[in-house]
Structures are given as structure tokens and as C-alpha cells.
XYZ file of C-alpha atoms in Angstrom:
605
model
C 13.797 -17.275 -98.204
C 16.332 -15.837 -101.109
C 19.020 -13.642 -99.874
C 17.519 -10.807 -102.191
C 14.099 -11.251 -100.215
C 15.743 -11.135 -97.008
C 17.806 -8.378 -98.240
C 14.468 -6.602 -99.524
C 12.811 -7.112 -96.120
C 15.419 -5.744 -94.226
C 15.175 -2.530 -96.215
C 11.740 -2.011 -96.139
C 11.742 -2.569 -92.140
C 14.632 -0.185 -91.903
C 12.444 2.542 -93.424
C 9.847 2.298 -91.382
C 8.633 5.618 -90.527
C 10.249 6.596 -86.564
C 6.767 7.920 -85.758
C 5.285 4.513 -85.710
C 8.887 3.074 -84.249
C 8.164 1.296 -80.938
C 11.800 2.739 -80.270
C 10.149 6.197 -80.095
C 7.151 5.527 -78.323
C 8.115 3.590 -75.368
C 10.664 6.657 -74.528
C 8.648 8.892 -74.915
C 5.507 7.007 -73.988
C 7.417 6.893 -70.432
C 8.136 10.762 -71.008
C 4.707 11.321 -71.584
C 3.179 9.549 -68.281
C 6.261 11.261 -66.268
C 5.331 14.695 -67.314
C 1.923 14.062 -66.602
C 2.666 13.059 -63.198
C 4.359 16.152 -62.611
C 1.692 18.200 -64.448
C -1.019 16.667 -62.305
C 1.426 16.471 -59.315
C 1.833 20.384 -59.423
C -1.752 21.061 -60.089
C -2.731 18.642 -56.979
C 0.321 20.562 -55.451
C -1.162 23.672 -55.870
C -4.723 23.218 -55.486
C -3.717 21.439 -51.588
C -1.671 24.305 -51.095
C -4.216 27.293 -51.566
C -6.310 25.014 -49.279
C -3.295 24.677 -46.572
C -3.293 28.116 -46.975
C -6.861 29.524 -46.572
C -6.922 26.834 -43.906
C -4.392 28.289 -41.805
C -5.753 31.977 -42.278
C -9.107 30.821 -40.807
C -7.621 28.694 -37.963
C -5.054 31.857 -37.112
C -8.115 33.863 -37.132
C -10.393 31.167 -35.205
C -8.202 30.383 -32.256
C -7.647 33.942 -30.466
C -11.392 34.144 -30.651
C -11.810 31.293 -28.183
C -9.946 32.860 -25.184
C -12.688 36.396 -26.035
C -15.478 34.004 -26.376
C -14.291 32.525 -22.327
C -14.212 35.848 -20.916
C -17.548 36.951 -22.251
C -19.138 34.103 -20.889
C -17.677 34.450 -17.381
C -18.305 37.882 -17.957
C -22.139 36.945 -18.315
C -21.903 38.991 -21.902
C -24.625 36.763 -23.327
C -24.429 39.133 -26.730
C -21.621 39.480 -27.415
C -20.100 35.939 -26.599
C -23.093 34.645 -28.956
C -21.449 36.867 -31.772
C -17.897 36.222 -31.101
C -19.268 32.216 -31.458
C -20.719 32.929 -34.190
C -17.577 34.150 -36.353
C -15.926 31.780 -34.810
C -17.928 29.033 -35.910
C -17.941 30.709 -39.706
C -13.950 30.681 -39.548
C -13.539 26.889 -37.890
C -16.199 25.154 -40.354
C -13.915 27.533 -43.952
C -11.070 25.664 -41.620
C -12.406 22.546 -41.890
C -14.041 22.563 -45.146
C -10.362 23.556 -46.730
C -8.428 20.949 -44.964
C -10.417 17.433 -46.335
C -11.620 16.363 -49.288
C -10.535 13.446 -52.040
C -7.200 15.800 -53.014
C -6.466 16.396 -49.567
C -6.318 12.841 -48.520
C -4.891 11.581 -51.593
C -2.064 14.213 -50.547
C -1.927 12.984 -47.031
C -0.216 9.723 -48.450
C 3.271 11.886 -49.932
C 5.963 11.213 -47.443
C 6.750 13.932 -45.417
C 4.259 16.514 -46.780
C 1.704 14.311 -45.510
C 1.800 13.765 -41.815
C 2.023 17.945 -41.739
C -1.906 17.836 -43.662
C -2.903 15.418 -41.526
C -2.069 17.513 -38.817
C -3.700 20.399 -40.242
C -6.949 18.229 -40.852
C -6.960 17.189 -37.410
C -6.264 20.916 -35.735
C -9.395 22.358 -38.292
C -11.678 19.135 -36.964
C -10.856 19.798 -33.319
C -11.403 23.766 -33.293
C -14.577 23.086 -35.523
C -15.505 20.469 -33.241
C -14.840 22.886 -30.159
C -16.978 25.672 -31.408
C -20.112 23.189 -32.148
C -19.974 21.005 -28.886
C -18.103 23.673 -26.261
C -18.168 27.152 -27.201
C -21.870 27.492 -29.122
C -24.120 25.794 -25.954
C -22.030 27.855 -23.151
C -22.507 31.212 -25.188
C -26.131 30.937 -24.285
C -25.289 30.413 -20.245
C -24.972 33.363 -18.552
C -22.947 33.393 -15.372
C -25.495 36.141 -14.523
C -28.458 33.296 -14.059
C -26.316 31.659 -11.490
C -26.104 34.593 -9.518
C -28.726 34.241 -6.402
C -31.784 36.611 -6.143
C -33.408 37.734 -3.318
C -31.746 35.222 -1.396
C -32.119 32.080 -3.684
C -30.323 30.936 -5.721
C -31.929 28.368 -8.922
C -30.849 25.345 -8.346
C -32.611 24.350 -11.939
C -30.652 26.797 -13.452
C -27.271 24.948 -11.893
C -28.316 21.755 -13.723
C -28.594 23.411 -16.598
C -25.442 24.844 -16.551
C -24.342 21.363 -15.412
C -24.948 19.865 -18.434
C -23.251 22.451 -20.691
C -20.198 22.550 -18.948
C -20.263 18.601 -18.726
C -20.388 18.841 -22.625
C -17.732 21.191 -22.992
C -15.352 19.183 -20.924
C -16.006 15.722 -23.137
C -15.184 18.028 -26.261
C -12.163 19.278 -24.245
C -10.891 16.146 -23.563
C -11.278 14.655 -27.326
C -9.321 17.611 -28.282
C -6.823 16.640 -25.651
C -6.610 13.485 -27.493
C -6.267 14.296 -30.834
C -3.527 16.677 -29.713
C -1.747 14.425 -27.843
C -2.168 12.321 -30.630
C 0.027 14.473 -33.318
C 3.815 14.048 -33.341
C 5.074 17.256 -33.887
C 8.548 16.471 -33.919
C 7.346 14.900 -37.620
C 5.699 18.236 -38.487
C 7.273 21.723 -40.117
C 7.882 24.539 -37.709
C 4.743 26.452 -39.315
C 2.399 23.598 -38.782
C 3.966 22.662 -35.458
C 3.577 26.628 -33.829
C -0.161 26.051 -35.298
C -0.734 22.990 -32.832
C 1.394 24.503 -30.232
C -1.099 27.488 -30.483
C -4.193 25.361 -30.448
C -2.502 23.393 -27.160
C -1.943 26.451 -25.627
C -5.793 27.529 -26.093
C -6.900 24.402 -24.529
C -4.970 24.601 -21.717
C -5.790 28.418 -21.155
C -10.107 27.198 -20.930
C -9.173 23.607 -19.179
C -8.301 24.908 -16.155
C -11.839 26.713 -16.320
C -13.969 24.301 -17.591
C -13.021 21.415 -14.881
C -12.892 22.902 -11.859
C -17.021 24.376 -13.165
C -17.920 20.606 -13.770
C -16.705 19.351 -10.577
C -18.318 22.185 -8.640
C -21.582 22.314 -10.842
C -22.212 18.128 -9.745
C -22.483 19.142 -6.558
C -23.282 22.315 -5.950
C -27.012 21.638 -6.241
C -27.271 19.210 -3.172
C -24.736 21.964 -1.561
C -27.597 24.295 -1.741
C -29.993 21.627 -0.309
C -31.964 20.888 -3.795
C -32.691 17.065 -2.007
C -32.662 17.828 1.738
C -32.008 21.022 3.613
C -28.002 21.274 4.384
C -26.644 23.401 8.063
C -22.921 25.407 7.533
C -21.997 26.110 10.435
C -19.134 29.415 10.019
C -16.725 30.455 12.449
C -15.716 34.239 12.004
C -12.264 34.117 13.233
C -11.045 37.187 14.934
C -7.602 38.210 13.465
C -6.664 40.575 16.366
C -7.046 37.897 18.628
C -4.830 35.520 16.622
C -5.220 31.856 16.517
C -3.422 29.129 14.195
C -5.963 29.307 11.297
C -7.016 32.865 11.842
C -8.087 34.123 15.204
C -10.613 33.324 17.887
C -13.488 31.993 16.564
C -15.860 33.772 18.979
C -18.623 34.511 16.315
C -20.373 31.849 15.227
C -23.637 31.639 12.107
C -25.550 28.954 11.292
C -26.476 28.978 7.723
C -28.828 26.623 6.388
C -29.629 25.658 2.604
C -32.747 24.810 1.211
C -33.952 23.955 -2.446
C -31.202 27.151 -2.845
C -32.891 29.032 -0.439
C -30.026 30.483 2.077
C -30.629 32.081 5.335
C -29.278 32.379 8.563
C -30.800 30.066 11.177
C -28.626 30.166 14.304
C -26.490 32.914 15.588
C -23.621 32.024 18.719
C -21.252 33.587 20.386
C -18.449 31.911 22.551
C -20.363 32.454 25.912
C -23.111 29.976 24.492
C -20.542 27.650 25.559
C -18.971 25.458 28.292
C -15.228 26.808 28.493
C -12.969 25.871 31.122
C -14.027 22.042 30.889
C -11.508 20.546 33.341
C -11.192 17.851 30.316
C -11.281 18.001 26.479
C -14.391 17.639 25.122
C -13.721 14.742 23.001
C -10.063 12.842 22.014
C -7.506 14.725 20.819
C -5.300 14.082 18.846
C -1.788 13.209 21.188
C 0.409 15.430 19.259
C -2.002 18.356 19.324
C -2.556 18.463 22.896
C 1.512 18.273 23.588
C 2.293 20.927 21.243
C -0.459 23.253 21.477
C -2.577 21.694 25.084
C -5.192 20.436 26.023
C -7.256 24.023 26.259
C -7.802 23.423 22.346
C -10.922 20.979 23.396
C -11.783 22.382 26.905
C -12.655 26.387 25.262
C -13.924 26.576 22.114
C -11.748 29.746 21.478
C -9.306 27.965 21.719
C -10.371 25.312 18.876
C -8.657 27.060 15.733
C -5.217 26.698 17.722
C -4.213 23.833 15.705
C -3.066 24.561 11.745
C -5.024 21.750 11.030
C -8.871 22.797 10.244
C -10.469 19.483 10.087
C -9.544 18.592 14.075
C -10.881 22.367 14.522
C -14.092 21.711 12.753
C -14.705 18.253 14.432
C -13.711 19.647 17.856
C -16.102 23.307 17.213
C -19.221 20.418 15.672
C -18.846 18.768 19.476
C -19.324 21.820 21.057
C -22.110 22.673 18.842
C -23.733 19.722 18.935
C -23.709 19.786 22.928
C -25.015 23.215 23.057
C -27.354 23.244 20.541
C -28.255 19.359 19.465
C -28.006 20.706 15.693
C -26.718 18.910 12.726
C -23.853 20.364 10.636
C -23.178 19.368 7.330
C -20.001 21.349 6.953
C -18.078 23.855 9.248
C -16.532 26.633 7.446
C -13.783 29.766 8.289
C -13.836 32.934 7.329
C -12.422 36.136 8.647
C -13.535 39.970 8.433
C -10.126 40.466 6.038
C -12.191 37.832 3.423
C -15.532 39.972 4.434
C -13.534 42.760 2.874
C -12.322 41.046 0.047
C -16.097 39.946 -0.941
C -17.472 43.627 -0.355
C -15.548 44.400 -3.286
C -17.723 42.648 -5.102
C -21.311 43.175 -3.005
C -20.416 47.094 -2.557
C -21.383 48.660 0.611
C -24.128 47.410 3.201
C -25.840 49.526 5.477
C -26.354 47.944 9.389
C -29.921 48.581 10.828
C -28.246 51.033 13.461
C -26.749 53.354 10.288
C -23.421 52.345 10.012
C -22.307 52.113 6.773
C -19.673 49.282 6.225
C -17.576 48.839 3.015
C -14.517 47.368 1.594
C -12.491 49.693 3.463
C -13.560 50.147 6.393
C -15.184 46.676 7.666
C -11.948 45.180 8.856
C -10.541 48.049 11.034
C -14.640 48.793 12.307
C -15.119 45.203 13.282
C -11.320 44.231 14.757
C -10.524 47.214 16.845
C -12.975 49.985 16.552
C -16.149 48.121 17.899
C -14.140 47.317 21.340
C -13.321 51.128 21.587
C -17.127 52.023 20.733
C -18.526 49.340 23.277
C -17.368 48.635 26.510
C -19.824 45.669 27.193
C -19.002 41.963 25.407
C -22.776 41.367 25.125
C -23.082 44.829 22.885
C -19.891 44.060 20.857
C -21.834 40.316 20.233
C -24.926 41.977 19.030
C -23.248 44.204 16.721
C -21.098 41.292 15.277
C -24.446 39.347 14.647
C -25.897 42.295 13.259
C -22.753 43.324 11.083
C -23.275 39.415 9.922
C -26.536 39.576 8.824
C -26.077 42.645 7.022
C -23.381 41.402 5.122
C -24.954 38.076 4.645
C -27.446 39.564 2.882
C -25.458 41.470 0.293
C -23.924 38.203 -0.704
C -27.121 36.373 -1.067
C -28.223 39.387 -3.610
C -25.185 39.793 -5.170
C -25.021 41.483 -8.755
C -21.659 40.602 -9.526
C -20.784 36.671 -9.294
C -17.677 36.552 -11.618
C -16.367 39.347 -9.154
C -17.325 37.717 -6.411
C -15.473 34.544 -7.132
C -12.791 36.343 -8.094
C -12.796 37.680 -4.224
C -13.333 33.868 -2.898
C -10.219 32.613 -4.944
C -8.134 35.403 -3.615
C -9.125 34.956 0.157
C -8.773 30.794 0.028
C -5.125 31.199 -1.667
C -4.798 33.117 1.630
C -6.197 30.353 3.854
C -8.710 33.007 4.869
C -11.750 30.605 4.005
C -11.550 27.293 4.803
C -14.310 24.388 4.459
C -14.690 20.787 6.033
C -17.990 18.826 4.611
C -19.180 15.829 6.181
C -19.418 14.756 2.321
C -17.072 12.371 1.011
C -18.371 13.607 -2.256
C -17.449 17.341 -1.324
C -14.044 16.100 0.618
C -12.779 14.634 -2.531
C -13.726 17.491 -4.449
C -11.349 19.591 -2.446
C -8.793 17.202 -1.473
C -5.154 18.437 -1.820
C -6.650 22.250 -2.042
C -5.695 25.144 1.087
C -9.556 24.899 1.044
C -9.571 22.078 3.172
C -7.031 23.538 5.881
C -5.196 20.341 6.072
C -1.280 20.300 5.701
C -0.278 19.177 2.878
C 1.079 14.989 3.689
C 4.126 14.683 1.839
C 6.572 17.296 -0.549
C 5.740 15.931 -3.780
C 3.724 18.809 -4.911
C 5.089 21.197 -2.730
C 7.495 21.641 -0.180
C 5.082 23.418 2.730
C 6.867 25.003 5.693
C 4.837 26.845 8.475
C 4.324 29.662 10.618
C 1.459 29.821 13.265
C 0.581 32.682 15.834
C -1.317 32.283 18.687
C -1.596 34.902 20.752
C -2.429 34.206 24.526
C -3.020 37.306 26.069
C -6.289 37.628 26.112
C -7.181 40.881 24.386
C -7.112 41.516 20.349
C -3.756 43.216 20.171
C -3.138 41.118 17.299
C -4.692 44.784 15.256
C -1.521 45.904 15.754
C 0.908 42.812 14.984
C 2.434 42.306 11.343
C 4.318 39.326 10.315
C 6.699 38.559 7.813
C 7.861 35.053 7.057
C 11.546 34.140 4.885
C 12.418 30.669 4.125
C 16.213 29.943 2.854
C 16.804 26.399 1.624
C 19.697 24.429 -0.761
C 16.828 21.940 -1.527
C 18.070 22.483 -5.798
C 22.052 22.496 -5.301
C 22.328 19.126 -3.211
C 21.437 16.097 -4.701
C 18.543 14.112 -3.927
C 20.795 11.191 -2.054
C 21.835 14.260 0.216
C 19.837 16.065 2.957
C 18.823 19.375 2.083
C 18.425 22.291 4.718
C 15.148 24.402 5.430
C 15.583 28.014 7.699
C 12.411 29.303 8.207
C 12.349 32.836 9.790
C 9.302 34.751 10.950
C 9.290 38.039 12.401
C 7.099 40.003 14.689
C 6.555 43.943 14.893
C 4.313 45.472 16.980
C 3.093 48.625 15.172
C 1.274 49.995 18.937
C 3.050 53.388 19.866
C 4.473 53.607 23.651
C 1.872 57.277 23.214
C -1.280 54.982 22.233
C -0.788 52.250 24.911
C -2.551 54.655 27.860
C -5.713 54.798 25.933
C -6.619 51.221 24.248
C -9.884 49.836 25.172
C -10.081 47.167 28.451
C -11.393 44.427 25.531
C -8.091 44.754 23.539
C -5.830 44.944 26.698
C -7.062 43.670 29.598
C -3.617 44.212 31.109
C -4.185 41.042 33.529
C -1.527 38.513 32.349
C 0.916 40.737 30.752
C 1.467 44.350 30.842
C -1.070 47.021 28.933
C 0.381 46.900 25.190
C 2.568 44.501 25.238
C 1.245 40.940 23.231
C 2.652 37.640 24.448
C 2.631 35.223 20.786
C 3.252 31.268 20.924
C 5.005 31.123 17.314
C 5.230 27.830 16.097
C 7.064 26.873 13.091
C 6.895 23.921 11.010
C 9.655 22.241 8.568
C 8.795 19.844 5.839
C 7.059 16.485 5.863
C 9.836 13.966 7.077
C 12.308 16.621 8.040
C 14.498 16.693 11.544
C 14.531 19.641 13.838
C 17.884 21.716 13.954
C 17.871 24.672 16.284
C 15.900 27.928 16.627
C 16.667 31.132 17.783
C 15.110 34.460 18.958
C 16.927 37.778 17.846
C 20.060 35.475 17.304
C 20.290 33.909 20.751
C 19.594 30.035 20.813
C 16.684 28.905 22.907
C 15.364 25.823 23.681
C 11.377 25.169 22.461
C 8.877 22.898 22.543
C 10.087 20.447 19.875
C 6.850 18.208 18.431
C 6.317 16.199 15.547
C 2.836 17.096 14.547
C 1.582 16.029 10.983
C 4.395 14.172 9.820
C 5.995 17.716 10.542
C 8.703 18.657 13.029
C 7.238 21.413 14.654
C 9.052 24.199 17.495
C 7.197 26.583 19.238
C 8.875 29.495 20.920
C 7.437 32.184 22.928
C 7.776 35.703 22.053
C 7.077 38.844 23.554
C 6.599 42.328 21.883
C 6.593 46.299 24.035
C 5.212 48.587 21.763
C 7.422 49.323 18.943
C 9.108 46.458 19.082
C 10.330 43.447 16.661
C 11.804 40.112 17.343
C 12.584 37.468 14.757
C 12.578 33.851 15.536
C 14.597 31.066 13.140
C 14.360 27.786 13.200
C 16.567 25.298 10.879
C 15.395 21.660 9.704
C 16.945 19.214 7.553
C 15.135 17.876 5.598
C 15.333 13.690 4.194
C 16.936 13.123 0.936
C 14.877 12.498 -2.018
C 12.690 14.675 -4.203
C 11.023 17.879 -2.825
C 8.601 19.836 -4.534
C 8.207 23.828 -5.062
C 8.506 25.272 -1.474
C 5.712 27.067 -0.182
C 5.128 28.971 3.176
C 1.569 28.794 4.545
C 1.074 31.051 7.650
C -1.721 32.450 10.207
C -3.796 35.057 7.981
C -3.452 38.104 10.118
C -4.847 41.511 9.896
C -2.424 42.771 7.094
C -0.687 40.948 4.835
C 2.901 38.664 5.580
C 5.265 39.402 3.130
C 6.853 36.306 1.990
C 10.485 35.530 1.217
C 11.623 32.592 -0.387
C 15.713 32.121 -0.922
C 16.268 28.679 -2.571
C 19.351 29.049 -5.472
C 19.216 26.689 -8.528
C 15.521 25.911 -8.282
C 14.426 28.621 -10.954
C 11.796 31.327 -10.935
């Protein structure tokens, strides 16, 4: 081509309008799609954000409601749980609806923004998921229907209930999951309080909901929906005082059938062969050397040991002698847990007009009766009556969250205990003070005893209080050194020297020991694996019966109390190195309560 052509061409291509330039469209091209990104980034910003927030308004607004919604159901408040469900339900599925979609996931994928919507979108799923599967079918079960009437109680009704509360636990424990699941250390301190929130919810109704499934699959055959089922329950006397409670001279027979309950069988301890010049069957080695061999020959003498289960298979051999009966559990209560259920029940009225309530059925049926009745066989027959009349309030109760309340408080006492020939109904309870079994090693807790046993003969025990302190460096040694337990327990008598002349024969017989004063084998216990140290009584060393009984060391001293009088007996174990649980002092239930001290520096609250 000519140099003037090439010259020309050049020219014309240099004034090529810029507007149709690739130089200024690629630029700007590139401009273009960036600003668009950020245009659509901020509206897809935005519109995820109103979302996140209407979202977390319903959830904040959803989650309190679940604790009200629990209450009203145990509270049998059939209405207004149903209502409180029912907002809830309105709030969690707004949650839910907010926090998903095609934006929302899409958003899910931004780095570092995302994991905290995912976490959202999970929370909104689980609560929504909650309310539909767990809340919404147990707002329509009212605790109320469980409750027995006129002495039965539906055993339909339990299965019922059975199946709810089996529901609400599988949606329970996929909520667990997808909690678990989240890694909040990923999350923003908003989003993280917001699952921290929900976690704490769940763990307020788990401890609920569990314990109701467990009971629920077996409480019908409990109640003898498949075969009739015999409890036999020994009414320890507290003012006679024995290991687990007190002399277990009243005895019921309750039997259970299709939910029907009555009372079959009434005993007292002259129904029995006592003074047997051998145990009635094997006992256990230790047993017999700390506490003799009178724990099988009377069965007064039965509830000697701490440990309920040889009681309740030592008290079945009597039974079954005397009576050729079979006994599908063996249960302990005492008239202090009578008291604690008549809170619940209300009054009852005996057929001879006395009128026994909360108040006054401890003091009437522990030291009143003996004062009002000189003969034993009267005393019995009021006991069985006072039973029966009682036994009926419970099996018509109107109030069943109340009364479990009153249960729970008296078995955290270890004033009602329960041994099942089920292994079903063993496991169930396993590990619980239910059972009346020491606990076998420290790792949940570090138990340490103190067991009265009164042996002189009369029900002084009305007048005895108890206080127990336990001083240990278990949390400032380490766990390769031994750690030290002192366990004191004190005894007052609160008789007068002016109220000694006029006590009833029953509750002094005066035949051992003098009138008033009460003769107590105290027996303390250390830890599981622990050594024995030294005791002392009021300071001065003594030398006791030193026994390892249930893994425990165990020291029993005798002690005796004039009226007015207090004496304080410590004993000091050391304990093997290693890890040790929170300590815990479990102690003969007595008439009033035992104050418990607990002195162990470094190991918190």
C-alpha cells in the first residue's frame, strides 16, 4: 500500500469516535459489571438483612415462650398452654419462613457472613421443629388425666402420654444435634447469645422431658396393667431411729392392678419371729461385724444397715415366712414424707375423728399416740388406721404436679426409698438416693456418712436433732496426693430434766438405760477407698469399731445423751489420691431436719 494510503488509514482510525473505542468499553464494561455486583450485592445485602432481622425478633419472641408453655403443661393448664403453643408456633414458622429461601442460601456461601445465616437457619428450623413435634402434642396432655380417681389410676391414659413425651424427647434430641452441630466460636456475638439462648431452653425442658419418658415406659406395668404387682412399705419410725430411718414396725401391703391400688395386707412387727437365735438368711460379713447379727434375727432391726437393698431382701424373707406373699418391690417411707405429701392431699379425717394434716401428722403419730395409748396393740391399730386414711387421700389426689413436687423433696432426703425386683425398674433408678444404695465410687460425688441407731428401746429419738459438718482439702492437694475427710456429727437431746418424770412407758421404758436418757450407735462413713484416721467424742480420742463396709471405712462410736445434753463425735479419713467428685453428706432422716456443713476451700460454690 502507498505511504499516503497508509498515512490516510491511520487518520481515519485515529478518529474513530471513543464511544465505539474498545479502549472505552472494556474499562468501563468491567466498571459496569463491578457496580452491578455491588448494586445487586447491597440489594441481596439488604433484602437478607431485613430477613436476619425479622428472624431474630420472632425467635427472641419464640424462645421465652417455651419455658411458659412447660409450666402450663405440668401445671395441667390445658388452655392456656394450647394458646401459648399457638403464638408460639405463629412466631417459630415467621422465624423460619425469614431465614431460607434462594437469597438466603445464595448468601450462606459469603465467607464469614455465611456460617452466622446458616446458624440462624438452623436455630429457626429447630424451634419451628420443636413447637410442631414437642410443644403442640404435649399442650393437649394434661398432667391432670394422670392424676388417679377414686383409687385408679388410667393406665390407657399413661400410654398415651407415653407416646407424646416419647415424641418430644426424639425432637429434643435432633435439636441437641443440630446445636451441637453449630460452631459458635465461627459465629458473631449476636448470633452466638441467640444459640446460647436456644441451648439454654433445651436444657431447662431436657431434664423434664427424660426423666417423664423413662418413668412413663414403665409405669404402666408398675401399676399392674399386665399382671397384678405387691409393694410391700415399711413406715419407718423416726423416734425410734434406725440407719435408713427408724424401726420399721409398720408394715402395708399395697397391691396394683390394671391401676387399681389398694391396700391388701396390713403387719405390724409382732406378726413376726424376733429373737431368732440365727439370722434369717446370709448376711452380708461386713454387716453383721459392724452393725450384728440382730439385723436378720428381728425385723426391727432390718433398716440398721445404710444400705436399703440388704434391708429390703432381709424384711421380703421375713415376709415371705410369715405370710407366703410375693413382693414385687419393698419400699420406705416415714411419717416426715407423710407430711410432706399432705401438703399436697390436704387434710384426712381418721374414722375415730381425728383430723390429721401437714402439721400435725408427724408429732401425732411419733410421740403423741404413745402418750394417748398405753397398749402396743391400740397404738398398731391406730397406725393401720392412720395408714389407710392417708392412703386414701393419695389415691384421690387433686393435685399431682404438687404431689410430685412433695415425692422429689422427701427422696432428696432419703425419706422414700424403693428396691424392685425389676431389672427394668433397677436400672431406671440406678445411681439415684432412690435406691438407698451407697454410692460405689467418688466420681460423681464424694459421699460421706452419718447413721443413728438408737438401741434403747423406746422412741426418744422425738427428741434427738442432728447436725452433720464435713471439712476436707480434697481441691488444694493434688490428685497424686491424699486428701483428708473430717466428718463431724453432733447430738442434742432437746428432752428437759422437768419433762423426763412424765414421758410415756412406750418412749422410755427405762429398762436398759435410765428414763430420758437415749443411748445412739453413730456410725460414720468416709469415702469409697479412703483409710480410717481417728475419731473422737467431745474432743477425747476413743477407740471404735473400725469396719470397712461398702468399699467404705466405717467407725461406730457409742454415745450417750441426759436430757439437755450434746456430744459431738469426729472422725478423720484420708482419702486415696486421684479424682474425687462434689462431696456430699447423706445421713439417717430424723424427725427434724440435720443441718449440713460442708468446709472444702478451692472447690467453688
Amino acid at each position: 500500500m502507498p505511504e499516503a494510503t497508509r498515512r490516510s488509514s491511520r487518520q481515519l482510525r485515529a478518529k474513530r469516535p471513543l464511544l465505539k473505542s474498545y479502549r472505552f468499553w472494556v474499562p468501563v464494561g468491567i466498571g459496569l459489571v463491578l457496580i452491578a455486583i455491588a448494586v445487586s450485592g447491597g440489594i441481596v445485602a439488604k433484602l437478607v438483612a431485613d430477613r436476619a432481622f425479622a428472624a431474630r425478633d420472632a425467635l427472641q419472641d419464640a424462645i421465652p415462650l417455651a419455658s411458659t408453655a412447660k409450666d402450663q403443661i405440668l401445671d395441667s393448664d390445658t388452655e392456656g398452654a394450647t394458646s401459648t403453643v399457638e403464638r408460639l408456633g405463629a412466631l417459630s414458622a415467621e422465624a423460619r419462613e425469614q431465614a431460607d429461601g434462594a437469597v438466603w442460601r445464595f448468601a450462606e456461601g459469603v465467607p464469614i457472613v455465611g456460617a452466622n445465616l446458616v446458624a440462624v437457619r438452623e436455630v429457626a428450623a429447630v424451634v419451628d421443629d420443636l413447637v410442631t413435634d414437642a410443644l403442640a402434642p404435649a399442650a393437649d396432655l394434661s398432667i391432670q388425666s394422670l392424676a388417679p380417681q377414686d383409687g385408679r389410676i388410667d393406665v390407657e391414659q399413661l400410654a398415651v402420654a407415653s407416646g407424646i413425651v416419647d415424641q418430644a424427647a426424639s425432637a429434643l434430641a435432633n435439636a441437641r444435634s443440630t446445636i451441637v452441630g453449630i460452631d459458635q466460636g465461627a459465629l458473631v456475638d449476636q448470633v452466638a447469645s441467640g444459640v446460647a439462648q436456644l441451648d439454654d431452653a433445651l436444657a431447662e425442658i431436657e431434664p423434664v422431658v427424660e426423666p417423664a419418658q423413662n418413668v412413663l415406659a414403665v409405669l404402666p406395668g408398675i401399676l399392674g396393667a399386665e399382671s397384678p404387682r405387691n409393694y410391700l412399705v415399711l413406715v419407718q419410725n423416726n423416734a425410734e431411729s434406725r440407719g435408713t430411718g427408724g424401726n420399721p414396725a409398720a408394715l402395708v401391703m399395697i397391691t396394683a392392678d390394671d391401676g387399681a391400688l389398694s391396700i391388701t395386707q396390713q403387719a405390724s412387727s409382732t406378726d413376726f419371729d424376733n429373737g431368732r437365735p440365727e439370722p434369717l438368711i446370709d448376711l452380708d460379713p461386713a454387716t453383721q461385724k459392724l452393725y450384728g447379727s440382730k439385723v436378720g434375727r428381728y425385723m426391727q432391726d432390718v433398716t440398721t444397715t445404710p444400705d436399703f437393698s440388704e434391708s429390703a431382701e432381709i424384711m421380703g424373707a421375713f415376709w415371705a415366712e410369715e405370710f407366703d406373699e410375693p413382693i414385687d418391690a419393698t419400699v420406705s417411707i416415714d411419717p416426715v414424707a407423710l407430711s410432706y405429701l399432705m401438703n399436697a392431699t390436704g387434710p384426712v379425717t381418721m374414722p375415730n375423728g381425728d383430723v390429721l394434716d401437714a402439721d400435725n401428722v408427724v408429732s401425732t403419730l411419733l410421740n403423741e399416740v404413745y402418750f394417748r395409748f398405753e397398749v402396743p396393740a391400740v397404738q398398731d391399730a391406730y397406725f393401720a388406721a392412720a395408714a389407710g386414711s392417708v392412703f386414701q387421700a393419695l389415691t384421690s389426689v387433686s393435685d399431682p404436679r404438687g404431689l410430685v413436687d412433695q415425692v422429689v423433696r422427701a427422696t432428696e432426703e432419703g425419706r422414700i426409698l424403693y428396691v424392685p425386683a425389676s431389672e427394668a425398674e433397677a436400672e431406671l433408678i440406678a445411681g439415684s438416693r432412690l435406691t438407698g444404695e451407697l454410692p460405689a465410687t467418688n466420681d460423681d460425688i464424694t459421699m460421706v456418712g452419718s447413721y443413728v441407731n438408737d438401741i434403747t428401746e423406746g422412741k426418744l429419738d422425738y427428741y434427738m436433732d442432728t447436725a452433720v459438718t464435713v471439712a476436707s482439702d480434697v481441691c488444694e492437694v493434688a490428685a497424686t496426693e491424699a486428701p483428708t475427710f473430717t466428718v463431724t456429727s453432733s447430738l442434742t437431746s432437746t428432752l428437759q430434766p422437768d419433762e423426763v418424770a412424765g414421758l410415756a412407758r412406750y418412749i422410755s421404758p427405762a429398762r436398759f438405760f435410765d428414763k430420758g436418757t437415749i443411748s445412739t450407735d453413730l456410725v460414720l462413713y468416709g469415702p469409697v477407698g479412703a483409710g480410717f484416721e481417728s475419731v473422737t467424742v467431745d474432743g477425747q480420742s476413743v477407740k471404735g469399731r473400725v469396719v470397712e463396709h461398702l468399699g467404705r471405712p466405717a467407725v461406730k462410736v457409742n454415745v450417750e445423751n441426759l436430757p439437755a445434753s450434746a456430744h459431738t463425735v469426729e472422725a478423720t479419713f484420708t482419702g486415696a489420691p486421684g479424682d474425687y467428685g462434689p462431696i456430699e453428706v447423706w445421713h439417717t432422716p430424723m424427725v427434724r431436719e440435720t443441718p449440713i456443713t460442708i468446709d472444702s476451700p478451692g472447690c467453688g460454690d
